[in-house]
PDB file of C-alpha atoms in Angstrom:
ATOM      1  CA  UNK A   1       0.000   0.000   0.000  1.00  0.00           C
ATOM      2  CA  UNK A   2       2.456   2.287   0.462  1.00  0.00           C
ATOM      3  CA  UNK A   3       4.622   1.872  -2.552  1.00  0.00           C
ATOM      4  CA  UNK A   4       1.402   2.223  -4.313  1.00  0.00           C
ATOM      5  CA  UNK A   5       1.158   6.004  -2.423  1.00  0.00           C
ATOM      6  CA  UNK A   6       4.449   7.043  -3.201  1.00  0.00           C
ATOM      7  CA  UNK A   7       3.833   5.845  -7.218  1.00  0.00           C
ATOM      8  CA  UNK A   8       0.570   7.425  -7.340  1.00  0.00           C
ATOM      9  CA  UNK A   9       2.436  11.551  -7.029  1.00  0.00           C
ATOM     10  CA  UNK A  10       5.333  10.231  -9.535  1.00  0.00           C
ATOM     11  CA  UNK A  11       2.404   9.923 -11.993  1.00  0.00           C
ATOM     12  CA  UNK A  12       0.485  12.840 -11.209  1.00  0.00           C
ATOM     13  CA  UNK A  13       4.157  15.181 -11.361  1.00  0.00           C
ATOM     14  CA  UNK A  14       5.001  13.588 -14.809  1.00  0.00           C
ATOM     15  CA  UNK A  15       1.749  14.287 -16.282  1.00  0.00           C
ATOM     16  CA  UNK A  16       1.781  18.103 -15.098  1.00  0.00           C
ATOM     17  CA  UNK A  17       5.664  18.261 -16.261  1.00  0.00           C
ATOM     18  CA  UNK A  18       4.378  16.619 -20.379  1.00  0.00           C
ATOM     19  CA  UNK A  19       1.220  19.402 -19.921  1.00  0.00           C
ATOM     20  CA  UNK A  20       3.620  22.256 -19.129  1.00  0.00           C
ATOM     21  CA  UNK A  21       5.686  20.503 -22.566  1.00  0.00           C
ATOM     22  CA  UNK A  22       3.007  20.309 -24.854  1.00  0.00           C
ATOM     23  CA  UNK A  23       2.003  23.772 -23.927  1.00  0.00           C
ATOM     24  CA  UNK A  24       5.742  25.072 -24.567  1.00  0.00           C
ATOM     25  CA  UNK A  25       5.157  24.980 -28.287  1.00  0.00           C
ATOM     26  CA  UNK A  26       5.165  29.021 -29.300  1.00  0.00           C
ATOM     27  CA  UNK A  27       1.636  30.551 -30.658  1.00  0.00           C
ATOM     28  CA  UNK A  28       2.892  31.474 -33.899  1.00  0.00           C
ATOM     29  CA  UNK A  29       4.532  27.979 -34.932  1.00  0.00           C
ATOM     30  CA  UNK A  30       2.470  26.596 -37.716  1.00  0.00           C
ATOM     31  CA  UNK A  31       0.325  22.993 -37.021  1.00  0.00           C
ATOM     32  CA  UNK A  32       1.710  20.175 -38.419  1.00  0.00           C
ATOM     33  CA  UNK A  33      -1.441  18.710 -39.031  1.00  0.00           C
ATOM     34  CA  UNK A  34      -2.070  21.071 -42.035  1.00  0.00           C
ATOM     35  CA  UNK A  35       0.769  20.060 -44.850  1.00  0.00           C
ATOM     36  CA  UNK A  36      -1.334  20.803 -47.783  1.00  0.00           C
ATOM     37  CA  UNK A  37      -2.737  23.871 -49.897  1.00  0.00           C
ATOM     38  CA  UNK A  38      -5.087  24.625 -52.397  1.00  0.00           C
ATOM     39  CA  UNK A  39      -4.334  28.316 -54.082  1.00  0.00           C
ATOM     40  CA  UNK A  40      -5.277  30.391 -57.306  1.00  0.00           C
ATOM     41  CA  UNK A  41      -3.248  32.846 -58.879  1.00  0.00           C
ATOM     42  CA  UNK A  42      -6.003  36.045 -58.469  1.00  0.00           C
ATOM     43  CA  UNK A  43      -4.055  37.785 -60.648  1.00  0.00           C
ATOM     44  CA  UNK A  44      -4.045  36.162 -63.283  1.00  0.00           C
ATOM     45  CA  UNK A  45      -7.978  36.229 -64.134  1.00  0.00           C
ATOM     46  CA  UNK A  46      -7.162  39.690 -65.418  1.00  0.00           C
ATOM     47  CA  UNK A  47      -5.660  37.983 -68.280  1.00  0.00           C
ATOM     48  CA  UNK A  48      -7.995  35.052 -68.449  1.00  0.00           C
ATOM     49  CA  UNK A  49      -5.900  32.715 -66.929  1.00  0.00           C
ATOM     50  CA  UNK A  50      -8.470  30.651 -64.949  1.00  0.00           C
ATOM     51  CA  UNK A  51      -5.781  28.473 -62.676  1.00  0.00           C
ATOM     52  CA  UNK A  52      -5.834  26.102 -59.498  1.00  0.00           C
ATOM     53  CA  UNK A  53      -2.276  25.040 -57.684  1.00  0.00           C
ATOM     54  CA  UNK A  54      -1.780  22.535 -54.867  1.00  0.00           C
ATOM     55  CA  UNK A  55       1.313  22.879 -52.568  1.00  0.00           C
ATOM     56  CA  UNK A  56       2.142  19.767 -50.406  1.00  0.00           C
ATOM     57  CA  UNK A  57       4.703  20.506 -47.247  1.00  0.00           C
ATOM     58  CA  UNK A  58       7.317  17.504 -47.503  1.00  0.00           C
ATOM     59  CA  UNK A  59       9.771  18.606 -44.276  1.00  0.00           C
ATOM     60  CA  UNK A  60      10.087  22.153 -42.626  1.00  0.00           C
ATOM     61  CA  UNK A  61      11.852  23.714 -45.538  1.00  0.00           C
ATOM     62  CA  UNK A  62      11.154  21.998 -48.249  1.00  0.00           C
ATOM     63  CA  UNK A  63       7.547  21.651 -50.704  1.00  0.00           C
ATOM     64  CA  UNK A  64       5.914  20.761 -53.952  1.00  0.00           C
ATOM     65  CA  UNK A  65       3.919  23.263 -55.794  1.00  0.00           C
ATOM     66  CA  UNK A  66       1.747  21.853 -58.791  1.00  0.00           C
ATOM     67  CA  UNK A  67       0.042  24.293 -60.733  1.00  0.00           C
ATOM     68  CA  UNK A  68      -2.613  24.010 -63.881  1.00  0.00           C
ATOM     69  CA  UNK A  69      -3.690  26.924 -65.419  1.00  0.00           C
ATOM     70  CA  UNK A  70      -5.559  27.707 -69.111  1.00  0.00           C
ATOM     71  CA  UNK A  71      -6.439  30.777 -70.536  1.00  0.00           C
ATOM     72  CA  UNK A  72     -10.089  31.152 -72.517  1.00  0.00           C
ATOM     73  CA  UNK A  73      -9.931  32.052 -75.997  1.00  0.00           C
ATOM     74  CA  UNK A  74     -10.014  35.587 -76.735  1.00  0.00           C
ATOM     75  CA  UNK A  75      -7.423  38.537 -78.544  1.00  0.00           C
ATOM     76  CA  UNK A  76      -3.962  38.324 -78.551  1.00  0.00           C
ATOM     77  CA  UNK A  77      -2.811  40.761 -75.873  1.00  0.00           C
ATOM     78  CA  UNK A  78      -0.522  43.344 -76.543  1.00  0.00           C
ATOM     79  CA  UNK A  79      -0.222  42.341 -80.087  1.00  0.00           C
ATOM     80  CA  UNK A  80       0.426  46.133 -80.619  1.00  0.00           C
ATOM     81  CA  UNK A  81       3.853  46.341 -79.073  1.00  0.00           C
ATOM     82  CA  UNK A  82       5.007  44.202 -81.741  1.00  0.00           C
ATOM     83  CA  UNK A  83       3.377  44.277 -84.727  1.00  0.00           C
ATOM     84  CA  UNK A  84       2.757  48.350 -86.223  1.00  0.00           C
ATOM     85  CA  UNK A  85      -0.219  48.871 -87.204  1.00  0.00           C
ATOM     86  CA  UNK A  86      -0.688  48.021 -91.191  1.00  0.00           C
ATOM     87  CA  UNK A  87       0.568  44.692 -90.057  1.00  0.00           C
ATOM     88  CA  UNK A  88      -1.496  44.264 -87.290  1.00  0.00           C
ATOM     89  CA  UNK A  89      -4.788  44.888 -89.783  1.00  0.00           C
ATOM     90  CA  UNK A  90      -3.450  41.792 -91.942  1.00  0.00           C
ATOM     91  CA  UNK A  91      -4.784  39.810 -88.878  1.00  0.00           C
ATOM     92  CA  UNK A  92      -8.556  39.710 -88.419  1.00  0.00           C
ATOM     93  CA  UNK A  93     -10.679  38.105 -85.913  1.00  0.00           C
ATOM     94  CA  UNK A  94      -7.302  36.460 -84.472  1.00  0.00           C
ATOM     95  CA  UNK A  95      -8.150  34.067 -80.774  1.00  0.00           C
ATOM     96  CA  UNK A  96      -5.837  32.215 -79.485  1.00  0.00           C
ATOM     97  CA  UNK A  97      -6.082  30.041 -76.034  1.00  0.00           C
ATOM     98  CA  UNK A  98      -3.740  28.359 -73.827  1.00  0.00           C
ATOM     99  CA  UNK A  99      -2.831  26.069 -71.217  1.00  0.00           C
ATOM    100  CA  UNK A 100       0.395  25.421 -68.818  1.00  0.00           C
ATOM    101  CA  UNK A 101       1.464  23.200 -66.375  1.00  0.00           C
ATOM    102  CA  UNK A 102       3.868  23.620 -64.035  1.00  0.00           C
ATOM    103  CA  UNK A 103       6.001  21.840 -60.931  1.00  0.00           C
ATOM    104  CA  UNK A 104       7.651  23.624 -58.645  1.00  0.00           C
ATOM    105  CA  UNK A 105       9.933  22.360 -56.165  1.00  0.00           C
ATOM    106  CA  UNK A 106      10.285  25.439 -52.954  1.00  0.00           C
ATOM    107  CA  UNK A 107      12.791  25.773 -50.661  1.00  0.00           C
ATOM    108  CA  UNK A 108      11.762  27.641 -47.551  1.00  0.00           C
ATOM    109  CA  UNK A 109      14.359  29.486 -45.738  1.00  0.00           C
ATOM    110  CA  UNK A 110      11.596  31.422 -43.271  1.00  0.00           C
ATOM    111  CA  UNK A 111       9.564  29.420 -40.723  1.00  0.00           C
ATOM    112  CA  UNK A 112       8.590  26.766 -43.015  1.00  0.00           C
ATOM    113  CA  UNK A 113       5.872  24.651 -43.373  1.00  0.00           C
ATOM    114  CA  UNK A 114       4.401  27.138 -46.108  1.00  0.00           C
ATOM    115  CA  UNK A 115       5.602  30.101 -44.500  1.00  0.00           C
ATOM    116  CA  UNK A 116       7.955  32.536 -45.447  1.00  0.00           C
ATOM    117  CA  UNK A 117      10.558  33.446 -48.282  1.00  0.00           C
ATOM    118  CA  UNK A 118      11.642  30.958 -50.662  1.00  0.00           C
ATOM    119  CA  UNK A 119      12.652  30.415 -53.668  1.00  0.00           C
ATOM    120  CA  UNK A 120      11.852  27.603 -55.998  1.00  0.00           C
ATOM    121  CA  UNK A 121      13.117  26.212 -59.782  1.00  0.00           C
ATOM    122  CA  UNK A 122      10.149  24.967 -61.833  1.00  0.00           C
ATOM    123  CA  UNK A 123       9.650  23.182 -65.117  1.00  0.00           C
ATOM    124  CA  UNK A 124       6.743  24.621 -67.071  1.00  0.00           C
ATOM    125  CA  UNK A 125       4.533  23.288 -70.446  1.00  0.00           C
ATOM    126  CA  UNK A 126       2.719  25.254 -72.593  1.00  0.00           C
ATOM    127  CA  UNK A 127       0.462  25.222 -75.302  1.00  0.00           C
ATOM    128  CA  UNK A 128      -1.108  27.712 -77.693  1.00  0.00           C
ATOM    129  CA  UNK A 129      -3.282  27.522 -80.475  1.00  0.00           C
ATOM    130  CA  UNK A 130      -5.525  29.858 -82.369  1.00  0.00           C
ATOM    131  CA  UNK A 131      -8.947  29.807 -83.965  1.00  0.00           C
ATOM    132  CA  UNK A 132      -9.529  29.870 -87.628  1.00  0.00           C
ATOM    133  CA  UNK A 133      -9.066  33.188 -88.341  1.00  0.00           C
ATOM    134  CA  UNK A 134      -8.316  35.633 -91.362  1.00  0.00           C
ATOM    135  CA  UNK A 135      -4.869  36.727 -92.675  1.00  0.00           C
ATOM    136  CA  UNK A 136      -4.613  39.270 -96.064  1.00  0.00           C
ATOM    137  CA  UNK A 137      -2.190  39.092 -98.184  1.00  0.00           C
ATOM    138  CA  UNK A 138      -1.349  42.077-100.789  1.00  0.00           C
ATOM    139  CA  UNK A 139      -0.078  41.155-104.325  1.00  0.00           C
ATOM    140  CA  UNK A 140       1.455  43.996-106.218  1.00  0.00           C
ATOM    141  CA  UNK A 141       1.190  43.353-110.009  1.00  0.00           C
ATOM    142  CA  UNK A 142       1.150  46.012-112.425  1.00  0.00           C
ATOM    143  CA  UNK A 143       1.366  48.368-110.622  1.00  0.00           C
ATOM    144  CA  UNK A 144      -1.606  47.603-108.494  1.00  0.00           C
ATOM    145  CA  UNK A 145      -2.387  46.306-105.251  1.00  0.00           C
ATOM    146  CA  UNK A 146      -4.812  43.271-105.421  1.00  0.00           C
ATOM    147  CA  UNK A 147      -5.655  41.801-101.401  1.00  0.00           C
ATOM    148  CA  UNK A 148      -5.670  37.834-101.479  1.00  0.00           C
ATOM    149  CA  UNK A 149      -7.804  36.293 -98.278  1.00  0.00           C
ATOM    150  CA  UNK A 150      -6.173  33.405 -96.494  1.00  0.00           C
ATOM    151  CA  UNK A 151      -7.674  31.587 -93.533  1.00  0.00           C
ATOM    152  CA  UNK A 152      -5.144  30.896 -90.788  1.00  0.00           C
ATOM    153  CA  UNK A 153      -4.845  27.770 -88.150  1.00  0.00           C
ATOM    154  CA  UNK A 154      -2.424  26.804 -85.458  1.00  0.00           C
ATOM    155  CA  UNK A 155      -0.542  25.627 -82.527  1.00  0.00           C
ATOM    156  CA  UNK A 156       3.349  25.838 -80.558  1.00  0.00           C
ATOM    157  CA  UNK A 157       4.324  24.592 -77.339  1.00  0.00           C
ATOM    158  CA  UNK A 158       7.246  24.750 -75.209  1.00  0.00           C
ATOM    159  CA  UNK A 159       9.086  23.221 -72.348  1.00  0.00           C
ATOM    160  CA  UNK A 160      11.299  25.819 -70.145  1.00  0.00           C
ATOM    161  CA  UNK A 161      12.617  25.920 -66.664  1.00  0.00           C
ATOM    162  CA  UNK A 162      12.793  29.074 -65.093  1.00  0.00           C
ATOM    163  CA  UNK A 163      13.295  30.341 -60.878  1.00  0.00           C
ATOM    164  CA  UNK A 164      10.908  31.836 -59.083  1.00  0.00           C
ATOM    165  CA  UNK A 165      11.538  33.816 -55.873  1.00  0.00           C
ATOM    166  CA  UNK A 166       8.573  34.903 -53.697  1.00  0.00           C
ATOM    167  CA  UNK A 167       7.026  35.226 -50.050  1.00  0.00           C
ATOM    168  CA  UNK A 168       4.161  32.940 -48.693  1.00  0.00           C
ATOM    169  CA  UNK A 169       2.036  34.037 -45.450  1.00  0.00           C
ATOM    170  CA  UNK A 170      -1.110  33.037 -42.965  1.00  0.00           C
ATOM    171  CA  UNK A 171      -3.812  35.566 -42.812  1.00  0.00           C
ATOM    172  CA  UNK A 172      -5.551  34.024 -39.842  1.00  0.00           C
ATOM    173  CA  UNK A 173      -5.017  32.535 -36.212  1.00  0.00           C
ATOM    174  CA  UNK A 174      -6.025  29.053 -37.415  1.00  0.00           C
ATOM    175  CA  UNK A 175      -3.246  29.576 -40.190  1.00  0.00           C
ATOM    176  CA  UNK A 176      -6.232  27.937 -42.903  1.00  0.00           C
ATOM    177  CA  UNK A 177      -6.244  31.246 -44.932  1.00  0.00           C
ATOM    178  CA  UNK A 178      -2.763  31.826 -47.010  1.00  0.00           C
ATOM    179  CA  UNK A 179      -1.469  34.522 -48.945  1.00  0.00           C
ATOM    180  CA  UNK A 180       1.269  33.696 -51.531  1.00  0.00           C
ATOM    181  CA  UNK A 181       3.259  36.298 -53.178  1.00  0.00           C
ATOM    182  CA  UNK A 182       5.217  35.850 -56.506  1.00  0.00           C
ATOM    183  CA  UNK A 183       7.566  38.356 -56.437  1.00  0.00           C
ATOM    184  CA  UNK A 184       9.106  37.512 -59.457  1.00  0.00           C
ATOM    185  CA  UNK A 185       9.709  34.452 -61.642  1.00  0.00           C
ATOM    186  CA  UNK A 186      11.439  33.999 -65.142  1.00  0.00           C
ATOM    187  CA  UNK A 187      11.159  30.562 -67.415  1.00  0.00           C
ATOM    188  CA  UNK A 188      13.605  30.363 -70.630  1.00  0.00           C
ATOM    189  CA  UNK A 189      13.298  27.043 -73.159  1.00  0.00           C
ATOM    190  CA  UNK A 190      12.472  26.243 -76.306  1.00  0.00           C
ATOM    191  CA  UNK A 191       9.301  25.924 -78.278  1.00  0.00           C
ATOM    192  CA  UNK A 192       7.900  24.533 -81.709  1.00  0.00           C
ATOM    193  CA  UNK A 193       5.385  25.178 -84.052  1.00  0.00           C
ATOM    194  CA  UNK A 194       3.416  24.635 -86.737  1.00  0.00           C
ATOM    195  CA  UNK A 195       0.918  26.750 -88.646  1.00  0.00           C
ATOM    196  CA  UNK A 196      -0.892  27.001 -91.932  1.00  0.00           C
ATOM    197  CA  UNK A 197      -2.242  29.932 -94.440  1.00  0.00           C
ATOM    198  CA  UNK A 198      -5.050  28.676 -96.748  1.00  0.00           C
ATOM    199  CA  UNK A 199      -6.572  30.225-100.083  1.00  0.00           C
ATOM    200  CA  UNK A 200      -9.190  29.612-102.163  1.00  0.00           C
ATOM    201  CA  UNK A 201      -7.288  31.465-105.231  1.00  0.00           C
ATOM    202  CA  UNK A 202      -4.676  29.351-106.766  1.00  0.00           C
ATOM    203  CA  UNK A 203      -1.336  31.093-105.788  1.00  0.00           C
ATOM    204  CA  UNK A 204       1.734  31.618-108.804  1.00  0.00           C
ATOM    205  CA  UNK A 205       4.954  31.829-108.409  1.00  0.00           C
ATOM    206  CA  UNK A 206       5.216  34.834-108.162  1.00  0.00           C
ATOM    207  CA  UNK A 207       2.275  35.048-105.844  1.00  0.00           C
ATOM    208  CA  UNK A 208       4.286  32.715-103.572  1.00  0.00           C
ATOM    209  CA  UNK A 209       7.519  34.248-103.435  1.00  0.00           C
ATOM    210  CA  UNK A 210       5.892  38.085-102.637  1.00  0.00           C
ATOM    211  CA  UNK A 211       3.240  36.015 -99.743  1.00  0.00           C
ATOM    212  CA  UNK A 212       6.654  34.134 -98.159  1.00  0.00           C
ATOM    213  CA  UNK A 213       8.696  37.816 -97.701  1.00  0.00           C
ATOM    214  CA  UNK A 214       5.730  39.271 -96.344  1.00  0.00           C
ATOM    215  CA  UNK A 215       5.321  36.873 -93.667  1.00  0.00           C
ATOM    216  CA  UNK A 216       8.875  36.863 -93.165  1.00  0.00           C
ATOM    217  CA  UNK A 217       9.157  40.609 -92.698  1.00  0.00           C
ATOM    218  CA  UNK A 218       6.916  40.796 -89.750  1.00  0.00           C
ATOM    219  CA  UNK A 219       9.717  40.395 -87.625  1.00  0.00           C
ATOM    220  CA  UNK A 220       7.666  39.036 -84.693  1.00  0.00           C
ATOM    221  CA  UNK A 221      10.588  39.481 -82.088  1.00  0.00           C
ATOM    222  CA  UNK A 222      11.786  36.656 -79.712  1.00  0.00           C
ATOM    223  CA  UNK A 223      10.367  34.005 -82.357  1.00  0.00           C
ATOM    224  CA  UNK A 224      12.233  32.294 -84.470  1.00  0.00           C
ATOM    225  CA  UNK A 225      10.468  30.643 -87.807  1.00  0.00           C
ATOM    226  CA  UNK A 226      10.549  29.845 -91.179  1.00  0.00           C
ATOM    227  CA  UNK A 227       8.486  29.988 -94.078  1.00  0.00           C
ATOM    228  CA  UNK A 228       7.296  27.347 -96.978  1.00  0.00           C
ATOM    229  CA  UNK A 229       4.849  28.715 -99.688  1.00  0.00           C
ATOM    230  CA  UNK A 230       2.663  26.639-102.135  1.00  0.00           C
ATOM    231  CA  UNK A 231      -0.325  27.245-104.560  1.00  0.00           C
ATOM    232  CA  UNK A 232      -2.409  26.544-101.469  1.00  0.00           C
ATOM    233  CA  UNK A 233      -0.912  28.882 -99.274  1.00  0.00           C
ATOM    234  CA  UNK A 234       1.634  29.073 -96.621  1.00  0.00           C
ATOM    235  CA  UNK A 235       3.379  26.882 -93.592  1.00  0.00           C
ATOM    236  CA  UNK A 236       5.061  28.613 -91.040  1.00  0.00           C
ATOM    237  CA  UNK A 237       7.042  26.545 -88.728  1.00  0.00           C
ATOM    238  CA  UNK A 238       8.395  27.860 -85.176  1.00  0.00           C
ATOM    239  CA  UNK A 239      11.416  26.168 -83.998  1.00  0.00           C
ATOM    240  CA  UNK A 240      13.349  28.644 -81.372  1.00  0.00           C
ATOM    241  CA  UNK A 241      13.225  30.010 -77.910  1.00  0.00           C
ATOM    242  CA  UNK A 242      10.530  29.986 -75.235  1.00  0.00           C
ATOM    243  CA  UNK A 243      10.344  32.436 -72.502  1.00  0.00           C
ATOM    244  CA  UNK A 244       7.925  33.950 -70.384  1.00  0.00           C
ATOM    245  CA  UNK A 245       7.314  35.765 -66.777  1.00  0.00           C
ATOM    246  CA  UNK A 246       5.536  35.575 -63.505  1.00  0.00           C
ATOM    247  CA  UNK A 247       4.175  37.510 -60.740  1.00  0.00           C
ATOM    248  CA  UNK A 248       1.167  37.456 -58.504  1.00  0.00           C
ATOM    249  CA  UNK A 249      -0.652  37.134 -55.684  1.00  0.00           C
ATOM    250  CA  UNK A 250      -2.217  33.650 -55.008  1.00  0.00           C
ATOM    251  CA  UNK A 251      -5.052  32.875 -52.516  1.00  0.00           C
ATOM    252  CA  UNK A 252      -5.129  29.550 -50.576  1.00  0.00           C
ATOM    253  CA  UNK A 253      -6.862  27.729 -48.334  1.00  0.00           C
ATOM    254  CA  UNK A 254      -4.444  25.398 -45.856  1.00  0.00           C
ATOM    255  CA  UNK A 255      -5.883  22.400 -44.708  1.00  0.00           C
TER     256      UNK A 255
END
């Protein structure tokens, strides 16, 4: 009986000493029970981009970001900054639409968990293809200008790898709420190609040579691609570099 009295306040100190332990842990640590978030880039609607990422905490400092985003069909934006304007009119009703895929590993060197600075390489895919849409082509023959229709189809893709560097934060005592911040984020790689100029007037020679300078003189910069005529039309095929840009804000839900 009495080794079972002096046992009895051995318990009772050790549980009070694992309370006072469990209790230790500082109010602004994040739970460990919530290693995975859902986010969309809010940004990014402004340009269509409709997108949904997941992030999945792997240790303290270390995460995987997967991220799918596509963009609805609809103009070309800021077409103007690098076509001028006569060449910009040879393009009517032009749409394209996209889609991209990312993974991105993220190194946390802030509280981690999903909190903090980091920084993170990423491999990205993308796509892009247009609707059917109408390209005009002037022939000069004696001494007159005579506008051949052509209707216009197409797709390129790329693969490129690129860095991000950005800052991720809890908006709420729970930490379920999360704000992520792309600061900035650059992607370089290569792309390819392929699209086609149809027309219902059988082309010459000579129609064929002055259709392949014109598309080669637009000069579309940081595109490289070449240019194969025929009686039907035209094939363009892109075969160069691939680069692009990111920034943000994301919203996210931690759970």
């Amino acid at each position: 009986m009495k080794k079972l009295l002096l046992i009895i306040p051995y318990f009772i100190i050790s549980e009070a000493t694992a309370q006072e332990i469990v209790n230790y842990e500082p109010a602004s640590a994040a739970p460990l029970d919530k290693m995975n978030i859902i986010k969309t880039n809010v940004t990014g609607y402004a340009f269509r981009n409709i997108n949904l990422s997941y992030e999945r905490s792997i240790n303290r400092w270390f995460a995987i970001n997967v991220g799918f985003g596509t963009v609805a069909e609809g103009k070309v934006p800021f077409m103007n900054a690098f076509l001028d304007d006569s060449d910009e009119k040879k393009f009517q009703n032009i749409r394209i639409k996209a889609t991209n895929f990312t993974i991105e590993p993220r190194f946390y060197i802030g509280e981690g968990y999903g909190k903090g600075f980091y920084f993170a390489p990423y491999y990205r895919y993308s796509k892009v293809s247009t609707n059917t849409f109408d390209f005009t082509f002037d022939y000069n023959a004696f001494e007159n200008t005579y506008p051949i229709p052509l209707k216009g189809l197409g797709d390129a893709n790329g693969n490129s790898g690129g860095l991000m560097v950005g800052a991720q934060f809890f908006l709420n005592e729970q930490h379920s709420f999360v704000l992520d911040f792309w600061i900035a984020g650059a992607h370089y790689g290569s792309g390819k190609g392929d699209f086609t100029l149809t027309s219902d007037v059988i082309l010459t020679p000579e129609m064929q040579a002055q259709l392949k300078k014109e598309i080669q003189n637009l000069d579309v910069p940081f595109v490289d691609y070449s240019v194969e005529t025929n009686a039907n039309g035209a094939r363009i095929k892109v075969d160069g570099p691939w680069a692009g840009f990111r920034s943000g804000f994301s919203l996210g839900y931690r759970f």
